[in-house]
Short mmCIF file of C-alpha atoms in Angstrom, two decimals:
data_model
loop_
_atom_site.label_atom_id
_atom_site.label_comp_id
_atom_site.label_asym_id
_atom_site.label_seq_id
_atom_site.Cartn_x
_atom_site.Cartn_y
_atom_site.Cartn_z
CA UNK A 41 121.83 310.82 10.34
CA UNK A 42 124.66 309.05 12.00
CA UNK A 43 126.94 311.18 14.12
CA UNK A 44 130.65 310.40 15.12
CA UNK A 45 131.12 309.99 18.54
CA UNK A 46 132.35 313.20 20.65
CA UNK A 47 135.63 312.98 21.51
CA UNK A 48 136.64 312.09 25.23
CA UNK A 49 138.15 315.71 25.64
CA UNK A 50 134.89 317.15 24.28
CA UNK A 51 132.81 315.18 26.81
CA UNK A 52 135.06 315.92 29.76
CA UNK A 53 135.01 319.81 28.92
CA UNK A 54 131.00 319.67 28.80
CA UNK A 55 130.74 317.70 32.01
CA UNK A 56 133.05 320.09 33.86
CA UNK A 57 131.13 323.07 32.75
CA UNK A 58 127.97 322.21 34.32
CA UNK A 59 129.51 319.97 37.19
CA UNK A 60 128.06 317.44 39.26
CA UNK A 61 124.08 317.32 39.07
CA UNK A 62 124.29 318.90 35.55
CA UNK A 63 124.99 315.85 33.42
CA UNK A 64 124.26 312.30 33.28
CA UNK A 65 125.28 309.29 31.14
CA UNK A 66 123.01 306.86 33.05
CA UNK A 67 120.82 305.21 30.43
CA UNK A 68 117.88 304.81 32.89
CA UNK A 69 117.99 308.67 33.63
CA UNK A 70 118.19 309.46 29.91
CA UNK A 71 115.77 306.88 28.70
CA UNK A 72 112.33 308.85 29.25
CA UNK A 73 113.68 311.88 27.11
CA UNK A 74 114.79 309.62 24.15
CA UNK A 75 111.28 308.51 23.04
CA UNK A 76 108.80 310.48 21.23
CA UNK A 77 105.10 310.53 22.63
CA UNK A 78 103.71 308.46 19.82
CA UNK A 79 106.66 305.88 20.14
CA UNK A 80 107.74 306.58 16.64
CA UNK A 81 111.36 307.43 17.48
CA UNK A 82 113.63 306.01 20.24
CA UNK A 83 116.83 307.85 20.20
CA UNK A 84 120.20 307.59 21.65
CA UNK A 85 122.71 309.95 23.18
CA UNK A 86 126.18 309.67 24.81
CA UNK A 87 125.47 312.65 27.27
CA UNK A 88 122.61 314.56 28.60
CA UNK A 89 123.22 318.10 29.90
CA UNK A 90 120.93 319.91 32.18
CA UNK A 91 122.55 323.56 32.59
CA UNK A 92 120.90 325.76 35.17
CA UNK A 93 121.79 329.31 33.52
CA UNK A 94 122.30 330.90 30.19
CA UNK A 95 125.88 331.36 30.84
CA UNK A 96 126.18 327.72 31.37
CA UNK A 97 124.33 327.15 28.06
CA UNK A 98 126.78 329.64 26.30
CA UNK A 99 129.85 327.54 27.45
CA UNK A 100 128.31 324.20 26.40
CA UNK A 101 127.52 325.54 23.01
CA UNK A 102 130.94 327.26 22.78
CA UNK A 103 132.56 323.95 23.69
CA UNK A 104 130.48 322.02 21.12
CA UNK A 105 131.33 324.39 18.35
CA UNK A 106 134.89 324.24 18.97
CA UNK A 107 134.78 320.44 19.12
CA UNK A 108 132.34 320.14 16.00
CA UNK A 109 129.92 318.13 18.61
CA UNK A 110 126.31 317.95 17.23
CA UNK A 111 123.60 318.87 19.86
CA UNK A 112 119.90 318.63 20.21
CA UNK A 113 118.12 321.20 22.39
CA UNK A 114 115.05 319.85 24.15
CA UNK A 115 112.31 321.33 26.40
CA UNK A 116 109.32 319.09 27.63
CA UNK A 117 109.97 316.61 24.71
CA UNK A 118 106.29 316.89 23.95
CA UNK A 119 106.98 317.43 20.16
CA UNK A 120 105.09 315.06 17.78
CA UNK A 121 107.63 315.12 14.63
CA UNK A 122 110.76 313.79 16.23
CA UNK A 123 112.76 317.30 16.42
CA UNK A 124 113.71 316.95 20.03
CA UNK A 125 115.14 313.44 19.90
CA UNK A 126 118.77 312.98 19.57
CA UNK A 127 120.27 310.10 17.42
CA UNK A 128 123.89 310.25 18.57
CA UNK A 129 124.05 313.93 19.41
CA UNK A 130 124.53 315.41 22.86
CA UNK A 131 121.30 316.23 24.46
CA UNK A 132 120.82 319.69 25.83
CA UNK A 133 117.89 319.84 28.24
CA UNK A 134 116.66 323.27 29.19
CA UNK A 135 114.42 321.75 31.88
CA UNK A 136 116.32 323.19 34.74
CA UNK A 137 115.95 326.71 33.71
CA UNK A 138 112.75 327.55 35.43
CA UNK A 139 113.18 331.18 36.79
CA UNK A 140 110.34 333.57 36.26
CA UNK A 141 112.60 336.57 35.85
CA UNK A 142 109.97 339.49 35.54
CA UNK A 143 106.47 340.38 35.37
CA UNK A 144 105.36 343.78 34.11
CA UNK A 145 101.44 344.37 34.16
CA UNK A 146 101.88 347.91 32.92
CA UNK A 147 103.69 346.48 29.89
CA UNK A 148 101.72 343.58 29.65
CA UNK A 149 104.78 341.47 29.68
CA UNK A 150 106.19 338.48 31.34
CA UNK A 151 109.83 337.33 31.05
CA UNK A 152 110.55 333.58 31.82
CA UNK A 153 113.27 331.11 31.36
CA UNK A 154 113.19 328.26 28.72
CA UNK A 155 112.33 325.56 30.86
CA UNK A 156 109.32 327.19 32.43
CA UNK A 157 106.15 325.28 31.39
CA UNK A 158 103.34 326.86 29.56
CA UNK A 159 101.11 326.07 32.41
CA UNK A 160 103.41 327.83 34.77
CA UNK A 161 103.76 331.10 32.48
CA UNK A 162 99.81 331.12 32.40
CA UNK A 163 99.87 330.93 36.21
CA UNK A 164 102.38 333.69 36.58
CA UNK A 165 100.37 335.88 34.20
CA UNK A 166 97.13 335.29 36.07
CA UNK A 167 98.74 336.20 39.57
CA UNK A 168 99.58 339.45 37.93
CA UNK A 169 95.73 339.93 36.76
CA UNK A 170 96.98 339.37 33.27
CA UNK A 171 96.72 336.37 30.87
CA UNK A 172 99.04 334.60 28.55
CA UNK A 173 96.47 333.43 25.99
CA UNK A 174 98.25 330.40 24.33
CA UNK A 175 96.74 327.02 25.38
CA UNK A 176 97.47 323.33 24.16
CA UNK A 177 96.77 320.05 25.62
CA UNK A 178 100.44 319.45 26.70
CA UNK A 179 100.59 322.80 28.61
CA UNK A 180 101.65 321.28 31.85
CA UNK A 181 104.55 319.73 30.13
CA UNK A 182 105.46 321.87 27.20
CA UNK A 183 108.15 324.30 28.10
CA UNK A 184 108.34 327.84 26.66
CA UNK A 185 111.60 327.08 25.03
CA UNK A 186 110.19 324.41 23.12
CA UNK A 187 107.08 326.17 22.28
CA UNK A 188 108.89 328.90 20.79
CA UNK A 189 111.17 326.74 18.88
CA UNK A 190 108.36 324.98 17.27
CA UNK A 191 106.16 328.11 17.03
CA UNK A 192 103.21 326.30 18.69
CA UNK A 193 99.75 327.19 18.00
CA UNK A 194 96.92 325.53 20.09
CA UNK A 195 93.31 326.22 20.52
CA UNK A 196 93.28 330.04 20.69
CA UNK A 197 95.12 331.14 17.44
CA UNK A 198 92.12 332.27 15.78
CA UNK A 199 92.00 335.37 18.37
CA UNK A 200 95.72 335.84 19.37
CA UNK A 201 97.87 334.08 16.78
CA UNK A 202 100.65 331.58 16.91
CA UNK A 203 103.38 331.73 19.44
CA UNK A 204 105.37 333.97 17.17
CA UNK A 205 102.68 336.57 17.72
CA UNK A 206 102.99 336.43 21.28
CA UNK A 207 106.73 336.71 21.76
CA UNK A 208 107.93 340.28 22.52
CA UNK A 209 111.68 339.48 22.96
CA UNK A 210 114.12 336.46 23.17
CA UNK A 211 117.32 335.66 24.70
CA UNK A 212 119.31 332.70 22.89
CA UNK A 213 122.74 331.39 22.70
CA UNK A 214 123.81 331.41 18.92
CA UNK A 215 125.78 328.62 17.44
CA UNK A 216 129.14 329.81 18.13
CA UNK A 217 128.32 330.33 21.98
CA UNK A 218 127.55 334.16 21.80
CA UNK A 219 124.45 335.42 23.66
CA UNK A 220 121.81 337.24 21.88
CA UNK A 221 120.24 339.52 24.49
CA UNK A 222 116.83 340.33 22.76
CA UNK A 223 114.60 340.59 25.86
CA UNK A 224 112.71 343.58 25.02
CA UNK A 225 109.14 344.78 25.79
CA UNK A 226 108.82 346.76 22.86
CA UNK A 227 105.77 346.38 20.50
CA UNK A 228 107.68 348.60 17.90
CA UNK A 229 111.28 348.29 16.93
CA UNK A 230 111.68 349.10 13.16
CA UNK A 231 115.58 348.92 13.07
CA UNK A 232 116.18 346.04 10.84
CA UNK A 233 115.76 342.45 10.72
CA UNK A 234 113.73 341.08 13.48
CA UNK A 235 116.19 338.49 14.76
CA UNK A 236 113.88 336.78 17.15
CA UNK A 237 111.67 335.82 14.33
CA UNK A 238 114.47 333.77 13.03
CA UNK A 239 114.70 331.78 16.17
CA UNK A 240 110.80 331.08 16.37
CA UNK A 241 109.97 327.93 14.90
CA UNK A 242 113.64 327.44 13.84
CA UNK A 243 113.41 324.10 15.81
CA UNK A 244 116.70 324.72 17.57
CA UNK A 245 118.61 324.92 14.33
CA UNK A 246 119.85 328.53 14.60
CA UNK A 247 120.22 328.96 18.39
CA UNK A 248 119.25 327.73 21.77
CA UNK A 249 116.31 329.81 23.29
CA UNK A 250 117.13 330.35 27.00
CA UNK A 251 114.61 332.91 27.94
CA UNK A 252 111.71 335.02 26.41
CA UNK A 253 109.37 338.02 27.08
CA UNK A 254 105.95 337.01 26.47
CA UNK A 255 102.92 339.34 25.52
CA UNK A 256 100.09 339.23 27.93
CA UNK A 257 96.42 340.31 27.47
CA UNK A 258 93.72 341.48 29.78
CA UNK A 259 91.58 338.99 31.83
CA UNK A 260 88.37 338.50 30.31
CA UNK A 261 85.41 338.76 32.51
CA UNK A 262 82.78 336.59 30.85
CA UNK A 263 83.30 333.39 28.82
CA UNK A 264 80.63 331.04 27.33
CA UNK A 265 81.13 327.52 25.80
CA UNK A 266 78.91 325.15 23.88
CA UNK A 267 79.24 322.03 21.90
CA UNK A 268 77.10 321.97 18.80
CA UNK A 269 76.39 319.30 16.27
CA UNK A 270 76.07 319.69 12.45
CA UNK A 271 75.46 317.26 9.66
CA UNK A 272 78.21 318.49 7.32
CA UNK A 273 81.51 320.30 7.79
CA UNK A 274 80.58 323.05 5.35
CA UNK A 275 78.09 324.13 7.85
CA UNK A 276 80.80 324.81 10.38
CA UNK A 277 82.46 327.32 8.03
CA UNK A 278 79.29 329.13 7.71
CA UNK A 279 78.81 329.05 11.37
CA UNK A 280 82.35 330.34 12.11
CA UNK A 281 81.84 333.33 9.62
CA UNK A 282 78.43 334.05 11.49
CA UNK A 283 80.10 333.86 14.97
CA UNK A 284 82.95 336.36 13.79
CA UNK A 285 80.59 338.82 12.38
CA UNK A 286 78.16 338.83 15.31
CA UNK A 287 80.78 339.09 18.10
CA UNK A 288 83.15 341.42 16.56
CA UNK A 289 86.34 339.24 17.21
CA UNK A 290 85.03 337.70 20.40
CA UNK A 291 85.64 334.07 19.15
CA UNK A 292 88.35 332.40 21.28
CA UNK A 293 87.99 328.97 19.83
CA UNK A 294 86.27 327.15 17.17
CA UNK A 295 87.20 323.27 17.21
CA UNK A 296 85.86 320.72 14.74
CA UNK A 297 85.46 316.99 15.42
CA UNK A 298 84.39 314.24 13.31
CA UNK A 299 82.05 311.51 14.79
CA UNK A 300 84.67 308.64 14.85
CA UNK A 301 86.86 310.94 17.10
CA UNK A 302 84.17 311.31 19.53
CA UNK A 303 83.40 307.58 19.49
CA UNK A 304 86.89 306.61 20.03
CA UNK A 305 87.09 309.09 23.05
CA UNK A 306 84.02 307.95 24.65
CA UNK A 307 85.37 304.26 24.16
CA UNK A 308 88.76 304.78 25.39
CA UNK A 309 89.06 307.65 27.58
CA UNK A 310 87.61 307.72 31.14
CA UNK A 311 84.94 310.11 31.92
CA UNK A 312 84.30 311.29 28.39
CA UNK A 313 80.69 311.18 26.93
CA UNK A 314 78.67 312.65 24.12
CA UNK A 315 77.68 315.99 25.13
CA UNK A 316 74.66 316.02 22.76
CA UNK A 317 71.54 313.58 22.97
CA UNK A 318 71.52 312.57 19.39
CA UNK A 319 74.75 311.48 17.73
CA UNK A 320 75.65 313.58 14.81
CA UNK A 321 78.42 313.39 12.07
CA UNK A 322 80.42 316.45 13.17
CA UNK A 323 80.73 318.39 16.50
CA UNK A 324 82.09 321.89 16.95
CA UNK A 325 83.23 323.38 20.31
CA UNK A 326 82.72 327.13 20.38
CA UNK A 327 83.97 329.43 23.06
CA UNK A 328 83.22 333.23 23.15
CA UNK A 329 85.00 335.69 25.68
CA UNK A 330 84.52 339.32 26.45
CA UNK A 331 85.93 341.79 28.71
CA UNK A 332 82.29 342.87 29.77
CA UNK A 333 80.45 340.68 32.49
CA UNK A 334 77.76 338.68 30.98
CA UNK A 335 78.30 339.65 27.18
CA UNK A 336 79.72 336.32 26.14
CA UNK A 337 76.93 334.46 27.55
CA UNK A 338 74.21 336.71 25.78
CA UNK A 339 76.41 336.51 22.37
CA UNK A 340 76.39 332.87 22.38
CA UNK A 341 72.64 332.48 23.02
CA UNK A 342 71.95 334.83 20.05
CA UNK A 343 74.55 333.01 17.93
CA UNK A 344 73.04 329.35 18.73
CA UNK A 345 69.19 330.78 18.32
CA UNK A 346 70.21 332.22 14.78
CA UNK A 347 72.15 329.08 13.97
CA UNK A 348 69.14 326.87 14.80
CA UNK A 349 66.71 328.99 12.76
CA UNK A 350 69.07 329.04 9.89
CA UNK A 351 69.48 325.16 10.18
CA UNK A 352 73.10 325.48 10.39
CA UNK A 353 73.31 323.28 13.47
CA UNK A 354 71.01 320.55 14.54
CA UNK A 355 71.59 320.50 18.16
CA UNK A 356 73.71 322.39 20.93
CA UNK A 357 74.77 322.11 24.53
CA UNK A 358 75.93 325.23 26.42
CA UNK A 359 78.28 324.70 29.40
CA UNK A 360 76.64 325.83 32.65
CA UNK A 361 79.44 325.33 34.92
CA UNK A 362 83.29 325.06 34.97
CA UNK A 363 82.95 321.33 35.26
CA UNK A 364 80.94 321.06 32.08
CA UNK A 365 83.19 323.35 30.26
CA UNK A 366 86.11 321.11 31.12
CA UNK A 367 84.18 317.99 30.05
CA UNK A 368 83.54 319.72 26.47
CA UNK A 369 87.39 320.56 26.27
CA UNK A 370 88.45 317.06 27.42
CA UNK A 371 86.56 315.43 24.71
CA UNK A 372 88.37 317.86 22.27
CA UNK A 373 91.84 317.52 23.78
CA UNK A 374 91.79 313.81 24.02
CA UNK A 375 91.28 313.16 20.49
CA UNK A 376 94.95 312.26 19.78
CA UNK A 377 95.00 309.98 22.75
CA UNK A 378 91.83 308.31 21.95
CA UNK A 379 93.35 306.86 18.83
CA UNK A 380 96.12 305.12 20.44
CA UNK A 381 94.13 301.89 21.37
CA UNK A 382 92.94 301.74 17.74
CA UNK A 383 96.55 301.13 16.63
CA UNK A 384 98.87 303.11 14.60
CA UNK A 385 97.63 305.63 12.07
CA UNK A 386 99.05 307.97 9.58
CA UNK A 387 99.29 311.52 11.25
CA UNK A 388 99.12 314.89 9.59
CA UNK A 389 98.96 318.30 10.73
CA UNK A 390 97.80 320.38 7.77
CA UNK A 391 96.43 323.86 7.16
CA UNK A 392 94.26 325.17 4.24
CA UNK A 393 92.48 328.45 3.75
CA UNK A 394 89.42 328.43 6.21
CA UNK A 395 87.14 328.83 3.15
CA UNK A 396 88.42 325.55 1.64
CA UNK A 397 88.16 323.29 4.77
CA UNK A 398 85.18 321.43 3.85
CA UNK A 399 86.16 320.92 0.15
CA UNK A 400 89.52 319.73 1.31
CA UNK A 401 87.91 317.22 3.77
CA UNK A 402 86.00 315.94 0.85
CA UNK A 403 88.67 315.78 -1.65
CA UNK A 404 91.14 314.46 0.51
CA UNK A 405 88.93 311.69 1.97
CA UNK A 406 88.04 310.48 -1.81
CA UNK A 407 91.82 310.47 -2.45
CA UNK A 408 92.48 308.46 0.54
CA UNK A 409 89.92 305.88 0.03
CA UNK A 410 90.87 305.21 -3.44
CA UNK A 411 94.35 304.50 -2.20
CA UNK A 412 93.36 302.60 1.07
CA UNK A 413 89.80 301.37 0.84
CA UNK A 414 88.27 300.90 4.14
CA UNK A 415 90.51 303.40 5.96
CA UNK A 416 88.81 305.30 8.69
CA UNK A 417 89.54 309.21 8.68
CA UNK A 418 89.61 311.20 12.01
CA UNK A 419 89.66 314.91 11.13
CA UNK A 420 89.59 317.29 13.95
CA UNK A 421 91.11 320.50 14.97
CA UNK A 422 91.43 324.18 14.92
CA UNK A 423 89.19 325.05 12.15
CA UNK A 424 88.93 328.63 13.10
CA UNK A 425 92.47 329.12 11.79
CA UNK A 426 92.49 326.42 9.00
CA UNK A 427 94.33 323.82 10.92
CA UNK A 428 93.10 320.28 10.73
CA UNK A 429 94.82 317.18 12.30
CA UNK A 430 94.09 314.61 9.57
CA UNK A 431 94.66 311.22 10.81
CA UNK A 432 93.94 307.91 8.90
CA UNK A 433 93.35 304.79 10.83
CA UNK A 434 93.69 301.34 9.35
CA UNK A 435 90.71 299.55 8.12
CA UNK A 436 88.95 297.22 10.51
CA UNK A 437 90.76 293.86 10.41
CA UNK A 438 93.64 295.14 8.42
CA UNK A 439 97.30 294.03 9.39
CA UNK A 440 98.72 296.96 11.29
CA UNK A 441 102.33 296.29 9.76
CA UNK A 442 101.13 296.27 6.21
CA UNK A 443 98.95 299.50 6.78
CA UNK A 444 101.95 301.32 8.36
CA UNK A 445 104.18 300.14 5.37
CA UNK A 446 102.05 302.42 3.24
CA UNK A 447 102.30 305.36 5.17
CA UNK A 448 104.67 307.40 3.28
CA UNK A 449 102.75 306.94 0.12
CA UNK A 450 99.50 307.59 1.82
CA UNK A 451 100.88 310.72 3.41
CA UNK A 452 101.99 311.89 -0.17
CA UNK A 453 98.45 311.37 -1.40
CA UNK A 454 97.10 313.57 1.48
CA UNK A 455 99.89 316.22 1.09
CA UNK A 456 99.28 316.45 -2.60
CA UNK A 457 95.64 317.50 -1.99
CA UNK A 458 97.00 319.93 0.67
CA UNK A 459 99.10 321.56 -2.12
CA UNK A 460 96.39 321.62 -4.46
CA UNK A 461 94.54 323.70 -1.87
CA UNK A 462 97.65 325.92 -1.54
CA UNK A 463 98.17 324.81 2.13
CA UNK A 464 100.87 323.76 4.21
CA UNK A 465 101.81 320.04 5.29
CA UNK A 466 102.75 321.31 8.82
CA UNK A 467 100.63 323.79 10.50
CA UNK A 468 101.80 323.85 14.03
CA UNK A 469 104.00 321.07 14.79
CA UNK A 470 106.96 321.85 12.79
CA UNK A 471 108.98 319.54 10.39
CA UNK A 472 111.25 317.76 12.68
CA UNK A 473 112.59 314.33 11.54
CA UNK A 474 109.29 313.35 10.40
CA UNK A 475 108.45 315.99 7.57
CA UNK A 476 111.92 317.60 6.70
CA UNK A 477 112.53 315.34 3.54
CA UNK A 478 108.75 315.49 2.69
CA UNK A 479 108.77 319.17 2.69
CA UNK A 480 111.46 319.39 -0.03
CA UNK A 481 108.81 318.10 -2.26
CA UNK A 482 106.70 321.11 -1.83
CA UNK A 483 108.94 323.93 -0.85
CA UNK A 484 110.38 326.07 -3.79
CA UNK A 485 114.01 326.17 -4.61
CA UNK A 486 114.00 329.76 -3.47
CA UNK A 487 112.64 328.97 -0.20
CA UNK A 488 115.08 325.98 0.55
CA UNK A 489 117.99 327.82 -0.66
CA UNK A 490 117.45 330.97 1.31
CA UNK A 491 116.78 328.88 4.54
CA UNK A 492 119.93 326.97 3.89
CA UNK A 493 121.91 330.18 3.33
CA UNK A 494 120.77 331.60 6.68
CA UNK A 495 121.66 328.44 8.46
CA UNK A 496 125.19 328.30 6.80
CA UNK A 497 125.73 331.72 8.03
CA UNK A 498 125.02 331.04 11.53
CA UNK A 499 125.88 327.61 12.02
CA UNK A 500 128.63 326.89 9.35
CA UNK A 501 129.58 323.31 10.93
CA UNK A 502 125.75 322.40 11.46
CA UNK A 503 126.06 321.37 15.01
CA UNK A 504 122.62 322.61 15.92
CA UNK A 505 120.04 319.83 15.49
CA UNK A 506 121.50 318.77 12.39
CA UNK A 507 118.90 316.32 11.24
CA UNK A 508 116.14 318.68 11.11
CA UNK A 509 115.18 321.22 8.47
CA UNK A 510 117.18 322.27 5.38
#
């Protein structure tokens, strides 16, 4: 989407609001924030704004609304669907809003500004003898505002839910510059529409999240981690059901990896090795946790013994130190990075019912190979909540440009399988620039129409991240 250049009067007003140090037109300073991690999008902007307070954000948005200046809010720029990249819009960076406003252990609540990283929020919770239980590979860079705006998931959704399940309250600047002050610590508030939920996952289209009150949980006193080998994906689903049943909800993470992803990680990521002695087609990383000392370790031992007897798994390695646990997690978290040296690929973030994951893997592979013979498929992800990162790598020796030219058609092949399984073409990354148009093919007219009506009501001039969503 091409944007008209903002008027000099509008740009001058925006600069005056934040003052020196709060804006830049320097291409060198702006450049790192215009490129998506996978190098798929390289944007441009006439101005990057870096406000330091909610009041400044409100003034900036009010000016943009008055002058009809489109803007793109941005956090840590770790998104993978291009929703944070401006193409002519003003770039509104929240990275300088880094205050931890309040920690309330008795309320199990933590209030932070949008530019606080996910890791910093976790550390603030730990300092109060609590835990913020959302974790993902980019947590050292991803900001709370961005994580909320994309409704990020991560590796512990199975037990704690997506980001929308972990937000008690939100402060946000609406598209006309008014501030929605919804920073509540309440678990119950049954007084009409839950406005914060409109903003969670809206990718900056309904307002700019400036702060949030997050839900904390108790520190767990025991944790046990294992990497297990399986011959087929279907066994992983049976193992998951057994693990949930035996632990009474103690499964923190259940991550599936295909052999090709493990091999690529060992080849391209320093310090990564196969945790099992014998290569197997599938690996699952299991993590159990409990509030009782020693309980998770005992539960994991019982689970693995029973799974071996039932021939659900063929091998297992249990982490006996924090270093070994970190090594297991590094293998999982570097799956995407390990693919980069292999060249470009067709990336997909999909979800299907947990019970259908193995069937989906089989059917999707057959469809992909019929469309692109020789393609290599790396399927990995949060199988515990039905989310797979389904990536298709080019056949050995194939021309990269020719392969990528078929991406749209190839993705439609995969997404059609997802739709037949009543799944979603975006499980946790959002739609952004990558999937907005594709989603029109699968969303119903009622869904699209309702979203458009909400957006028109709140942002009639469509200045908030205008190229994203409907």
